[in-house]
XYZ file of C-alpha atoms in Angstrom:
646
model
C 27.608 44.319 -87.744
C 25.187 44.472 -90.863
C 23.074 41.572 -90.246
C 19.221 41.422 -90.301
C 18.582 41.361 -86.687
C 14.624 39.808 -85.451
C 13.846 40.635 -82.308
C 10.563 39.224 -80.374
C 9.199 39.607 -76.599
C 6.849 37.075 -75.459
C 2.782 38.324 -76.404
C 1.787 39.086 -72.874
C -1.862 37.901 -71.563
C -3.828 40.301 -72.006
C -5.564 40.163 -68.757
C -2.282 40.911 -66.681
C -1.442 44.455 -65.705
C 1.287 45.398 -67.189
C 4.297 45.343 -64.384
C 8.268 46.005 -63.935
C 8.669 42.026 -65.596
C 6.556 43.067 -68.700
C 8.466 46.559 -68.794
C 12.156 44.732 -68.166
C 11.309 42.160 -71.501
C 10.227 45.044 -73.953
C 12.676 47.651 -72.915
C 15.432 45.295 -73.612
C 14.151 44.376 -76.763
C 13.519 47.580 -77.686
C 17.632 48.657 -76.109
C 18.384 45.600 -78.486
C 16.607 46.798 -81.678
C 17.900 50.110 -81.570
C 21.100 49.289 -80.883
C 21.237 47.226 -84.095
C 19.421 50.210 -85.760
C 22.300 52.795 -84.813
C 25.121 49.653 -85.738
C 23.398 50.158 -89.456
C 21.247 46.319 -89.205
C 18.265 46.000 -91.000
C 16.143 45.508 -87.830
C 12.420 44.165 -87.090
C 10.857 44.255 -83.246
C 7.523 42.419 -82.717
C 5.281 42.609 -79.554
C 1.799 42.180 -78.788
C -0.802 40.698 -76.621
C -1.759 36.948 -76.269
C -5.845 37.343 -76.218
C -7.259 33.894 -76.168
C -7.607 31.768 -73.522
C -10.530 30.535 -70.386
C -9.302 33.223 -67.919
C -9.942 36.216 -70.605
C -13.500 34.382 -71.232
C -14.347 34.336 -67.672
C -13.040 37.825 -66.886
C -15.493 38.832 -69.579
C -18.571 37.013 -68.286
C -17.521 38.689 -65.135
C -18.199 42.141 -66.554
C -20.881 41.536 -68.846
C -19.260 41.686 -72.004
C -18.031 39.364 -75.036
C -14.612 38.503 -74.717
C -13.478 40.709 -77.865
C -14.831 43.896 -76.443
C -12.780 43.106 -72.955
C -9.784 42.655 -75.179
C -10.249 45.672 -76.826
C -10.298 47.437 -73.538
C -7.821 45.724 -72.030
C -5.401 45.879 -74.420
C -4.373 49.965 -74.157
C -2.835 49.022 -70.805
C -0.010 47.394 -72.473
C -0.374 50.018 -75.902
C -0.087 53.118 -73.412
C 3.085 52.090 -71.793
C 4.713 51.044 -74.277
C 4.017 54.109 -75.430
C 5.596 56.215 -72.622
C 8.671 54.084 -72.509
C 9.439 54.663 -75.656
C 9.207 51.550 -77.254
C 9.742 51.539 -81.144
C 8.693 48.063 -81.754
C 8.056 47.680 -85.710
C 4.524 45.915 -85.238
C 2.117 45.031 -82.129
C 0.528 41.991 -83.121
C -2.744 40.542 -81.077
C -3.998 37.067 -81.807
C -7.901 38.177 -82.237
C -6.421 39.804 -85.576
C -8.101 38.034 -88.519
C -4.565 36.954 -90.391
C -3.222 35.606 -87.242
C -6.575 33.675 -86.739
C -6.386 32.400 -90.650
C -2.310 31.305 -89.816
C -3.079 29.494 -87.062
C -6.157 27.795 -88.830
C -4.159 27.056 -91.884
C -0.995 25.235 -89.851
C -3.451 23.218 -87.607
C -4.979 21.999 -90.898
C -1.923 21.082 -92.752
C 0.216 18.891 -89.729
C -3.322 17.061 -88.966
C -3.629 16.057 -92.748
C 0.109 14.801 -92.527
C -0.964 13.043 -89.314
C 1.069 15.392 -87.136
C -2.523 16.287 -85.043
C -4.383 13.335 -84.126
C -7.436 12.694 -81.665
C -7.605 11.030 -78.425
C -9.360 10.308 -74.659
C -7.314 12.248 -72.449
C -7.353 12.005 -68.778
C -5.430 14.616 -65.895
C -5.239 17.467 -64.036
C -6.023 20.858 -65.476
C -5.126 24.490 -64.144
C -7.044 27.101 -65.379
C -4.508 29.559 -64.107
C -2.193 28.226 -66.562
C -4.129 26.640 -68.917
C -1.946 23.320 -68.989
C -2.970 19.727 -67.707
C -0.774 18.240 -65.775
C -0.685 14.148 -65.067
C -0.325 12.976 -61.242
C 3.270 12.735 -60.572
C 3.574 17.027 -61.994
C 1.471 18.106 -59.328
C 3.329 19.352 -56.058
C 0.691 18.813 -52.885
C -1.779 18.211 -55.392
C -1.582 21.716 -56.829
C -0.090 23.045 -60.157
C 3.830 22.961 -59.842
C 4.024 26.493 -61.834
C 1.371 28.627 -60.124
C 0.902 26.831 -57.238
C -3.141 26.542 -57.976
C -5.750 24.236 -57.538
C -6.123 21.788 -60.004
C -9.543 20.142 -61.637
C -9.519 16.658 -62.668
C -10.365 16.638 -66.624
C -11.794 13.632 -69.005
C -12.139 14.501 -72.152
C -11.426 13.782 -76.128
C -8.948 16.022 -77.617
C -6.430 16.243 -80.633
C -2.702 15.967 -79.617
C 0.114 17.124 -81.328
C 2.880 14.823 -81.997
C 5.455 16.267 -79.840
C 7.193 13.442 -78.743
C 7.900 12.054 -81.805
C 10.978 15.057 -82.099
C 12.620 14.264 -78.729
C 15.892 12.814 -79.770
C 15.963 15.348 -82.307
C 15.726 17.899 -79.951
C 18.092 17.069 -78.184
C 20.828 16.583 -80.872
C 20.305 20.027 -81.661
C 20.256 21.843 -78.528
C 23.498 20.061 -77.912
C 25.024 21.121 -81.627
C 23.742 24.944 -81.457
C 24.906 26.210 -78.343
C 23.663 29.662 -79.159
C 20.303 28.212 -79.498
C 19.380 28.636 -75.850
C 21.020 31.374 -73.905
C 22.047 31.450 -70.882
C 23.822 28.599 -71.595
C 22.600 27.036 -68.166
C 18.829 27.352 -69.562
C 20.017 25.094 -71.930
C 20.892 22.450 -69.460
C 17.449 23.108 -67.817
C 15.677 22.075 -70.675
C 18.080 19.390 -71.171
C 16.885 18.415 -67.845
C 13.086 18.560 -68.700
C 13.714 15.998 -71.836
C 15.663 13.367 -69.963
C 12.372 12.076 -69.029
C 10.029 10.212 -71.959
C 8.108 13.739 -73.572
C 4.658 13.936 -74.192
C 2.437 14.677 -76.779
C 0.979 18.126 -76.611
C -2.494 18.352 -76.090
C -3.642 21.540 -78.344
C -7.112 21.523 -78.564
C -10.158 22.466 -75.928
C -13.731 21.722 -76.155
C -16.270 24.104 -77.024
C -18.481 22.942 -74.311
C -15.491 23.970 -71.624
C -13.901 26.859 -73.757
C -15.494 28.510 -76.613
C -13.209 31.777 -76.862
C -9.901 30.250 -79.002
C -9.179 30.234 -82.962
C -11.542 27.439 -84.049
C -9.870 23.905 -85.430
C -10.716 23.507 -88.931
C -11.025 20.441 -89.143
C -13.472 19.946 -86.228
C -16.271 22.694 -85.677
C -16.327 21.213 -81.548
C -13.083 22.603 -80.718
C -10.763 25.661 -80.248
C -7.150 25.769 -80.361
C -4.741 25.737 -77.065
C -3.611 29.214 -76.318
C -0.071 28.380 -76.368
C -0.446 26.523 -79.606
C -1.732 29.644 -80.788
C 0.488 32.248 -79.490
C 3.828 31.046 -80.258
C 2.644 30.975 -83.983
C 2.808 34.775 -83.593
C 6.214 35.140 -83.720
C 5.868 33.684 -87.654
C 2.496 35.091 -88.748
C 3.658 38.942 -87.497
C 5.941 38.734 -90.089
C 4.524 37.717 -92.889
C 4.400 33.542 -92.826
C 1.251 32.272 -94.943
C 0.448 35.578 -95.903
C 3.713 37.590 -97.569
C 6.538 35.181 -99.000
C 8.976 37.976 -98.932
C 8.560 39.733 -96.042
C 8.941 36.189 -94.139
C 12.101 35.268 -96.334
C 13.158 38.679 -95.087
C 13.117 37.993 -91.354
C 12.736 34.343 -90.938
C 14.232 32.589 -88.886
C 14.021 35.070 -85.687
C 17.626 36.296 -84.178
C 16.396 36.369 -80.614
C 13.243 35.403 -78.942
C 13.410 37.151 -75.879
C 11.173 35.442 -72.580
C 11.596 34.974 -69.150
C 12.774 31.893 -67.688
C 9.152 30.875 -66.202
C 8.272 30.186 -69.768
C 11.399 28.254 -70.718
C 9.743 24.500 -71.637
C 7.016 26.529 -74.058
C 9.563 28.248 -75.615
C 12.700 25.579 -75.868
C 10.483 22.371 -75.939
C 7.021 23.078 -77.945
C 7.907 25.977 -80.212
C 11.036 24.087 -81.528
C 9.113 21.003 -82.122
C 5.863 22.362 -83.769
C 8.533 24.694 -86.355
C 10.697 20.973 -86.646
C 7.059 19.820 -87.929
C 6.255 22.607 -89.742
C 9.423 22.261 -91.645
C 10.824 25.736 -90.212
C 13.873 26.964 -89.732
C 15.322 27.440 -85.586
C 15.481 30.727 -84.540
C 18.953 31.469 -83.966
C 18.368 32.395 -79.987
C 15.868 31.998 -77.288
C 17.372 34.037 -74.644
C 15.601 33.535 -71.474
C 16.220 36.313 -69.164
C 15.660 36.068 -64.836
C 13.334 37.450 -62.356
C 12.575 40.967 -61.022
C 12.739 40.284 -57.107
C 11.722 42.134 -53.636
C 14.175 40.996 -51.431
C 14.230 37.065 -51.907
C 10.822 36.988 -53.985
C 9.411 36.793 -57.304
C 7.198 39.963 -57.684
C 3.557 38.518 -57.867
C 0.191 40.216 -56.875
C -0.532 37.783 -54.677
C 1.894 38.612 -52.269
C 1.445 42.769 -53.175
C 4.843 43.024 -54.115
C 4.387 44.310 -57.868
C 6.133 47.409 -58.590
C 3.826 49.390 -60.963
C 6.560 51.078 -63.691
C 4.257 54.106 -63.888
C 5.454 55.084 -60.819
C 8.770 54.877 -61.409
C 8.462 56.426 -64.482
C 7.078 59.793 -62.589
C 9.566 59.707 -60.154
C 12.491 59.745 -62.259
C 11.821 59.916 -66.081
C 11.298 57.727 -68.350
C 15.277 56.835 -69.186
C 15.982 57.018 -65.899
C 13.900 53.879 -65.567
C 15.002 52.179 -68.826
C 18.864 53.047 -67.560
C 18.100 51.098 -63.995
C 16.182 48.191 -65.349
C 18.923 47.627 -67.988
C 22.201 48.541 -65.726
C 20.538 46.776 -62.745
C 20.036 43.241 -63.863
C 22.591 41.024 -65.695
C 20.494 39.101 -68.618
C 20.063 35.432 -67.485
C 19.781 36.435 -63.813
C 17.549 37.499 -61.157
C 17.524 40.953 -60.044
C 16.475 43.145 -56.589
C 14.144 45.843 -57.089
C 14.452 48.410 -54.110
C 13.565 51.821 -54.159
C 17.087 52.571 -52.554
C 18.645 50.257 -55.019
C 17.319 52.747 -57.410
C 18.187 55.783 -56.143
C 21.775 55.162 -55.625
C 21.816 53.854 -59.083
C 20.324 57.608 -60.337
C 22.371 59.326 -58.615
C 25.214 57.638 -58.869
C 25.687 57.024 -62.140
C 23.108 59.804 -63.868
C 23.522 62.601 -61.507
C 26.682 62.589 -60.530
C 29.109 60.872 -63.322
C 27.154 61.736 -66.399
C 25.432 65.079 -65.307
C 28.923 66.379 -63.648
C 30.796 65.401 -66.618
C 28.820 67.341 -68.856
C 28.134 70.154 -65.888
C 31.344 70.999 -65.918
C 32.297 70.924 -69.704
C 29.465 72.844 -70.469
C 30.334 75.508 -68.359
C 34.255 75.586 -68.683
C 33.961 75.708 -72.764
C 31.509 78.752 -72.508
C 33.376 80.639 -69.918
C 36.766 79.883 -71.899
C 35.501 80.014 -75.971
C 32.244 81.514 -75.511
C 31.054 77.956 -76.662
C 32.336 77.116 -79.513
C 34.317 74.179 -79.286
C 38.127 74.568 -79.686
C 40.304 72.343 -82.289
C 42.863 70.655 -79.969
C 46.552 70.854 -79.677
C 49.282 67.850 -79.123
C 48.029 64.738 -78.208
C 49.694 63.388 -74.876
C 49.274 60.465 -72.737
C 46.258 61.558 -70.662
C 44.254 62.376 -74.194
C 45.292 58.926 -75.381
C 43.906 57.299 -72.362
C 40.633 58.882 -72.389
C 40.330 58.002 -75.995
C 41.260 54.594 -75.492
C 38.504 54.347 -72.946
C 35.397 55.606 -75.251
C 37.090 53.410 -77.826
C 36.572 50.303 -75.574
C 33.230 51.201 -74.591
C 31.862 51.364 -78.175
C 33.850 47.727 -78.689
C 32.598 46.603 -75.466
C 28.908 47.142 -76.661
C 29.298 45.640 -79.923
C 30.558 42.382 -78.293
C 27.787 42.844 -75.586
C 24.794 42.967 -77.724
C 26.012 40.095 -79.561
C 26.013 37.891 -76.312
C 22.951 39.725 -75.090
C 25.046 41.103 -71.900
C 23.548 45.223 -72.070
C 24.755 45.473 -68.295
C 27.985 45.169 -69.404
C 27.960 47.205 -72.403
C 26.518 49.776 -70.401
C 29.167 49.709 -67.431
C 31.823 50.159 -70.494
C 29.995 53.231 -71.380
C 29.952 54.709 -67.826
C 33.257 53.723 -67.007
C 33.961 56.325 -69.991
C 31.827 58.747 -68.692
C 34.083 58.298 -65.164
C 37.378 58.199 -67.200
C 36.136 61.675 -68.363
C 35.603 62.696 -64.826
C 38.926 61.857 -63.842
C 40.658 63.179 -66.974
C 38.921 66.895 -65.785
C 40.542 66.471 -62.343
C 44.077 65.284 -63.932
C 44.307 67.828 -66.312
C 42.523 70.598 -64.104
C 41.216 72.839 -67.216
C 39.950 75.356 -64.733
C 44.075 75.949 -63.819
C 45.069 75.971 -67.442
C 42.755 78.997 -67.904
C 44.184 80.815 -65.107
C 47.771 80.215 -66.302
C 46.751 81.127 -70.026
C 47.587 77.795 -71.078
C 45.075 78.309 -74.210
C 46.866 75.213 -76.617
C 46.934 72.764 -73.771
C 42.716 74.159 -72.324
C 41.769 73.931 -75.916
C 42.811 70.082 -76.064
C 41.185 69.310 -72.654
C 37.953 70.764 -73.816
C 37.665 69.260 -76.829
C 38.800 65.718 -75.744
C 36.574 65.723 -72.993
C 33.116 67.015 -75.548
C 34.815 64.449 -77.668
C 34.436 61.998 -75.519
C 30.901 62.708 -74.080
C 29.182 62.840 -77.374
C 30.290 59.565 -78.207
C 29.142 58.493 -75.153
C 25.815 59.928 -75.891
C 25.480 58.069 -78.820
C 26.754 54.899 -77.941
C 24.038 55.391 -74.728
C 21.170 56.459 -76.794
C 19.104 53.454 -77.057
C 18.755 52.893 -73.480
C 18.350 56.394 -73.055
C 17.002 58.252 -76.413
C 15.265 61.245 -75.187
C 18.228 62.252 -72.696
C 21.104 61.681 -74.551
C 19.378 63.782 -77.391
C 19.174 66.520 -75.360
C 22.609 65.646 -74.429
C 24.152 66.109 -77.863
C 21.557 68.964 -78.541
C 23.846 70.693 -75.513
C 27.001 70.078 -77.256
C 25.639 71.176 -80.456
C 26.501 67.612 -81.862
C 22.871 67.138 -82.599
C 23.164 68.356 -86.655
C 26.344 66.904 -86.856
C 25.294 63.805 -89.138
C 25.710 60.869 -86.366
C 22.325 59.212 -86.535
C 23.868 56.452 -85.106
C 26.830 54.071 -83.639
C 27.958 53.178 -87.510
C 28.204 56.833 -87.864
C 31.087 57.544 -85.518
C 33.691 55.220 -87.220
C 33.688 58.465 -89.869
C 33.246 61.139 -87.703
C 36.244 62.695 -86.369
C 35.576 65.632 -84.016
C 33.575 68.025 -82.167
C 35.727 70.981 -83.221
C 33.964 73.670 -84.305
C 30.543 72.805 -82.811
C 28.937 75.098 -80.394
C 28.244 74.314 -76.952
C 25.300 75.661 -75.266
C 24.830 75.861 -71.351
C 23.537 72.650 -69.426
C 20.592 72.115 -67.362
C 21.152 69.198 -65.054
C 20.000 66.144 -67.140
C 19.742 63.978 -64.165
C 18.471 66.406 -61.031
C 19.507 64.285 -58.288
C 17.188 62.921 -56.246
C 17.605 63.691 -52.514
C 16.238 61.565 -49.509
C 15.341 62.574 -46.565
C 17.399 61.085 -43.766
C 14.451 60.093 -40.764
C 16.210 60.171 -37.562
C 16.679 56.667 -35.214
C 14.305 56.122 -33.368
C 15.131 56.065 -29.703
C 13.828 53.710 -27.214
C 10.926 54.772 -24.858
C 12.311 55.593 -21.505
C 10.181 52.825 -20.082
C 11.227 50.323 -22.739
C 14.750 51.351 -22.120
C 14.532 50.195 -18.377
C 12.513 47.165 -18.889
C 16.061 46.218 -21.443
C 18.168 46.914 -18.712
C 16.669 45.004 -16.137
C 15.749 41.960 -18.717
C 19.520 42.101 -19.049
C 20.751 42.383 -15.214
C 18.238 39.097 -14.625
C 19.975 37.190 -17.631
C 22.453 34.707 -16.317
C 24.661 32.876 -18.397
C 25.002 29.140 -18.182
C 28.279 28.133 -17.729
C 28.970 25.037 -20.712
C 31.752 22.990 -21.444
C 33.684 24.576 -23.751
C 32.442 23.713 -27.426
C 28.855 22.968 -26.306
C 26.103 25.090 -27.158
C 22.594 25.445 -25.416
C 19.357 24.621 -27.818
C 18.122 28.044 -28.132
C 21.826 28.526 -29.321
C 21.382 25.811 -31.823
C 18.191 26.328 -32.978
C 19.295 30.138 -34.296
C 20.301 28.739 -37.119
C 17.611 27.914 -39.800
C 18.353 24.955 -41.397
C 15.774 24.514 -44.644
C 15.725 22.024 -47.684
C 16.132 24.346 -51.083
C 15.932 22.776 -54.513
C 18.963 23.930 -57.022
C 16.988 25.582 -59.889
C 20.175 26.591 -61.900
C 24.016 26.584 -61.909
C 26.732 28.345 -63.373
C 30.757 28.602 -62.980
C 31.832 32.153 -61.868
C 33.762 33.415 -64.246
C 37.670 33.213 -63.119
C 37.243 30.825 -60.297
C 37.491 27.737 -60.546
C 35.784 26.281 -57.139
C 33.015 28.627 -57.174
C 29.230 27.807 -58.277
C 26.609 30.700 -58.449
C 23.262 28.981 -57.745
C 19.838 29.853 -57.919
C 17.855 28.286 -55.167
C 13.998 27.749 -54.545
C 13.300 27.934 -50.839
C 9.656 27.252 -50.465
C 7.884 30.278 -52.452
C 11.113 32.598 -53.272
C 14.028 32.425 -55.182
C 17.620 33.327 -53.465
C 21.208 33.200 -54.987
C 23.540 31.377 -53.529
C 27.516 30.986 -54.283
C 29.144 27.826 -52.888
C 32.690 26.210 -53.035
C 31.522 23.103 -55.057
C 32.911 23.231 -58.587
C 35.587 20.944 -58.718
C 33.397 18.157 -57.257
C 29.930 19.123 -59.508
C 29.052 20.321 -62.378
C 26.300 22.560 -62.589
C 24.375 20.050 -64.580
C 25.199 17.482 -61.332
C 23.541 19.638 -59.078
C 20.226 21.218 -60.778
C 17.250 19.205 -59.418
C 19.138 18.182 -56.403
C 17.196 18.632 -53.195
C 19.787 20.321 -50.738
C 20.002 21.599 -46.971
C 21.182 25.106 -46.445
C 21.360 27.355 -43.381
C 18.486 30.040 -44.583
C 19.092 32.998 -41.864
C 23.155 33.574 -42.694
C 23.739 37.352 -43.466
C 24.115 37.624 -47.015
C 27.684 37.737 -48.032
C 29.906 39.140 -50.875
C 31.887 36.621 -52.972
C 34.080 37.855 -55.728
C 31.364 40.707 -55.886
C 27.814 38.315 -56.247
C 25.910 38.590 -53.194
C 25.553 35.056 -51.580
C 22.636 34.345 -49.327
C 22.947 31.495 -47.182
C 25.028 28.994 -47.141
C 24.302 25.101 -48.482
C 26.153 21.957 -46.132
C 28.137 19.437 -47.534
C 30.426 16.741 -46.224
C 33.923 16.897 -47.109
C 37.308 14.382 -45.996
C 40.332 15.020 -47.578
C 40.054 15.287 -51.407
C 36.083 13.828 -51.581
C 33.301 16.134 -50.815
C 29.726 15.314 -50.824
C 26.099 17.279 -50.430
C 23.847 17.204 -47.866
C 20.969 16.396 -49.270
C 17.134 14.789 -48.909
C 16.416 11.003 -48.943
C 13.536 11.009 -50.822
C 10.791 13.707 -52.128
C 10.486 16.598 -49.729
C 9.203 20.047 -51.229
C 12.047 23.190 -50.887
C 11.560 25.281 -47.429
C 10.892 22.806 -45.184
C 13.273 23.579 -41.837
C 15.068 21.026 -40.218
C 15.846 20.273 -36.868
């Protein structure tokens, strides 16, 4: 590709442990930056903590400390994993660092002497959870609509940013770049958000309220918003204000990677304060979905987190950077399950990859002694399982460009599987017995071939495996250091093989037997059921306990997308009172998915989650339909999502 590639994950709070959302963002940016890496880009990965804020100076009152001593303890949490996952990240930035601090200082002074920051009474609703105000009409049942908090009413002076002064501009350009906010349905969201007048952006907080923030320069009385402050990180970590040519270097960003929870930050204020600046766009904000248990958002509220350390000593650390990257398709929500994981492993780690090189191992030792043979004739079944590592590699190069790893990845196993299959075609293990040497000699070698290109092409979502992988077939000092490399390498002849150890030990679960019904229970069932008497109805009638099995609920259509090669379906994501559910409905040639986000629907919530053209659908929303018109149920007026009907 040989492009400078600038890759950022959100700067996460400090405060937070870190969790399998936190994990999901930097392993993918870290997949991403070595994949450019092995493609030959010049490459740059930033991370970091965001340590300002009220709820890092009250967690350090809490404990007895100053706030810069809690952040300095806090911060390893996030340091240490990255650390065991492997992350390579080029620089770990933290905004208590003195040339961040000096940045931010230096822009706040510069757009308030061209009038861009001015001061003003400001009245609303503040969340301390989130740090925001909010004015009347945001709230939902007068709580924060984001965190669902209780909100204090605020009256105060504070400087404002002239955000809404970039609107229209805004929105020209999000319409112009369409690669400027990925998924391409995020862009719509935001889209969404500026359809109503925008705001200015409040960026200051009193001293008196909040002392712990970068100070305003130009008024001793006041600290700087934490949002203000942190998305300036994504400049200052490389060099803006502070090293010309390091910031020519990198500037503007390839991808900001964040999740979709922090969308309007990200696609509304960081565009605006850059526009003001007089920046350059970053070429992407990619906002990625939600790590789910069952139907909802992980959150320690509801104990649901899943704690990656765990994972990580269950399976391995690739083992868990192969899941969270094969597992969830960028732009979407994901299930975590511990059986969702499992199969996964074993599926796909244990049984196609480990087999495949299992059996190669062992077949090339028994037949050469290790070394690995030159091959013969090329015939139809080599061709094919060239033809499939070939696609994989081309696969991933298109994938990374449109941010779609899952796919990539499934390219790359469905090599690995075409391997498989090529061992079982070509039955290597027969050719030895019949002293076919020419034709065993191809096999073997096509099929090393093909699994240390595999292994290379699979080495940034799993580094320290695949090493050992190409350490096995003594492909480890043949110069590949990287995807570039195997345009000019041609084979694995003459390399020598050593003997496997499973890679991937699969993981085996212990099958707990039904439990049966007490013998008492058993009888009370029976005679519940003699006593049961069905009422005799008029055919097509139903009883109200009949009815009233179905759960009818109001959901509100968070976002929409066609389903790529049909033309009536929609793949929704839905907001049913506190969780999140995907949805696929029959609607496209009536809506567009930018008709229906917002829209306030009615559903029936307890349907058994079906399978349409392969995305999971769960529940089912009503709508009206004669002849050729068809037309949504939906609410008259405001009514909040997961209300049941009825």
């Amino acid at each position: 590709m040989s492009e400078k590639f600038y890759v950022t994950t959100p700067i996460y709070y400090v405060n937070d442990r870190p969790h399998i959302g936190h994990a999901y963002t930097t392993v993918l940016g870290d997949v991403l930056a070595r994949s450019h890496r092995s493609f030959s880009d010049p490459t740059f990965f930033l991370t970091g903590t965001d340590e300002h804020g009220q709820k890092v100076q009250q967690a350090a009152e809490k404990r007895g400390v100053d706030p810069l001593t809690h952040c300095n303890e806090t911060v390893v949490r996030f340091q240490e994993l990255w650390q065991r996952l492997g992350i390579t990240n080029d620089y770990f930035i933290r905004t208590t660092e003195a040339n961040h601090k000096k940045i931010v200082a230096k822009i706040m002074q510069d757009l308030y002497d061209r009038d861009e920051i001015y001061k003003a009474d400001y009245t609303g609703w503040y969340c301390v959870g989130c740090e925001r105000f909010f004015t009347e009409k945001d709230l939902v049942d007068g709580k924060c609509p984001d965190c669902g908090r209780d909100v204090n009413a605020i009256t105060e002076s504070n400087y404002f940013f002239r955000m809404s002064k970039y609107q229209d501009w805004l929105i020209d350009y999000i319409q112009t770049h369409p690669d400027f906010i990925l998924p391409a349905f995020r862009a719509n969201e935001t889209l969404g958000f500026l359809k109503k007048p925008l705001a200015d952006l409040c960026i200051s907080r009193p001293k008196s309220r909040l002392a712990w923030g970068i100070e305003l320069p130009f008024d001793k009385d006041y600290v700087c918003y934490v949002w203000f402050d942190a998305l300036i990180n994504y400049i200052s970590g490389v060099g803006y204000g502070s090293d010309d040519e390091k910031f020519k270097a990198w500037w503007p960003a390839s991808c900001h990677l964040i999740g979709k929870d922090i969308l309007t930050t990200h696609t509304v204020y960081w565009p605006t304060m850059l526009k003001a600046m007089g920046l350059e766009m970053p070429k992407t904000i990619f906002a990625h979905g939600w790590w789910l248990t069952g139907n909802s958002k992980m959150s320690k509220s509801l104990g649901n987190v899943v704690n990656p350390m765990d994972m990580i000593d269950r399976a391995g650390v690739d083992a868990f950077r192969y899941f969270l990257l094969a597992e969830m398709s960028p732009g979407n929500d994901a299930n975590f399950s511990e059986e969702s994981f499992i199969a996964r492993y074993n599926s796909d780690l244990a049984n196609d990859l480990g087999n495949l090189l299992s059996r190669v191992s062992k077949l090339t030792i028994r037949a050469t002694g290790g070394e690995i043979p030159v091959p013969g004739a090329v015939t139809a079944d080599d061709r094919e399982l060239a033809d499939a590592v070939t696609d994989a590699i081309r696969i991933m190069e298109e994938c990374l460009k449109s941010y779609k790893l899952d796919q990539g990845i499934n390219a790359a196993l469905n090599a690995v599987r075409a391997g498989n299959r090529y061992l079982e075609k070509c039955a290597p293990w027969t050719l030895a017995k019949n002293g076919e040497t020419e034709r065993l000699n191809s096999v073997l070698h096509n099929a090393a071939d093909a699994l240390c290109r595999v292994a290379v092409l699979l080495a940034p979502v799993m580094p320290e495996k695949m090493a050992e992988l190409l350490v096995v077939l003594g492909a480890d000092k043949a110069g590949i250091k990287g995807i570039a490399d195997l345009k000019d390498f041609k084979s694995v002849a003459g390399l020598t093989m050593k003997e496997a150890t499973p890679l991937f030990p699969r993981i085996i679960v212990e099958e707990e037997e039904a439990k049966k019904p007490a013998p008492q229970a058993e009888k009370k069932a029976k005679a519940e059921k003699v006593q049961e008497k069905k009422e005799e109805l008029p055919a097509g009638l139903v009883t109200i306990d009949e009815f009233f099995k179905t759960q009818l609920k109001t959901a509100k259509v968070l976002t929409a997308e066609k389903v790529e090669g049909a033309d009536k379906l929609l793949k929704l994501s839905i907001e049913v009172g506190s969780k999140t559910r995907q949805l696929v409905a029959g609607v496209a040639q009536f809506y567009t998915p930018e008709d229906i986000v917002g829209k306030t629907i009615v559903i029936v919530a307890n349907l058994k989650p079906a399978k349409i053209r392969g995305i999971e659908s769960q529940g089912m929303l009503l709508a009206a339909k004669d002849g050729g018109n068809l037309k949504l149920v939906t609410i008259d007026g405001d009514m909040p999502s997961g209300v049941s009907i009825g």
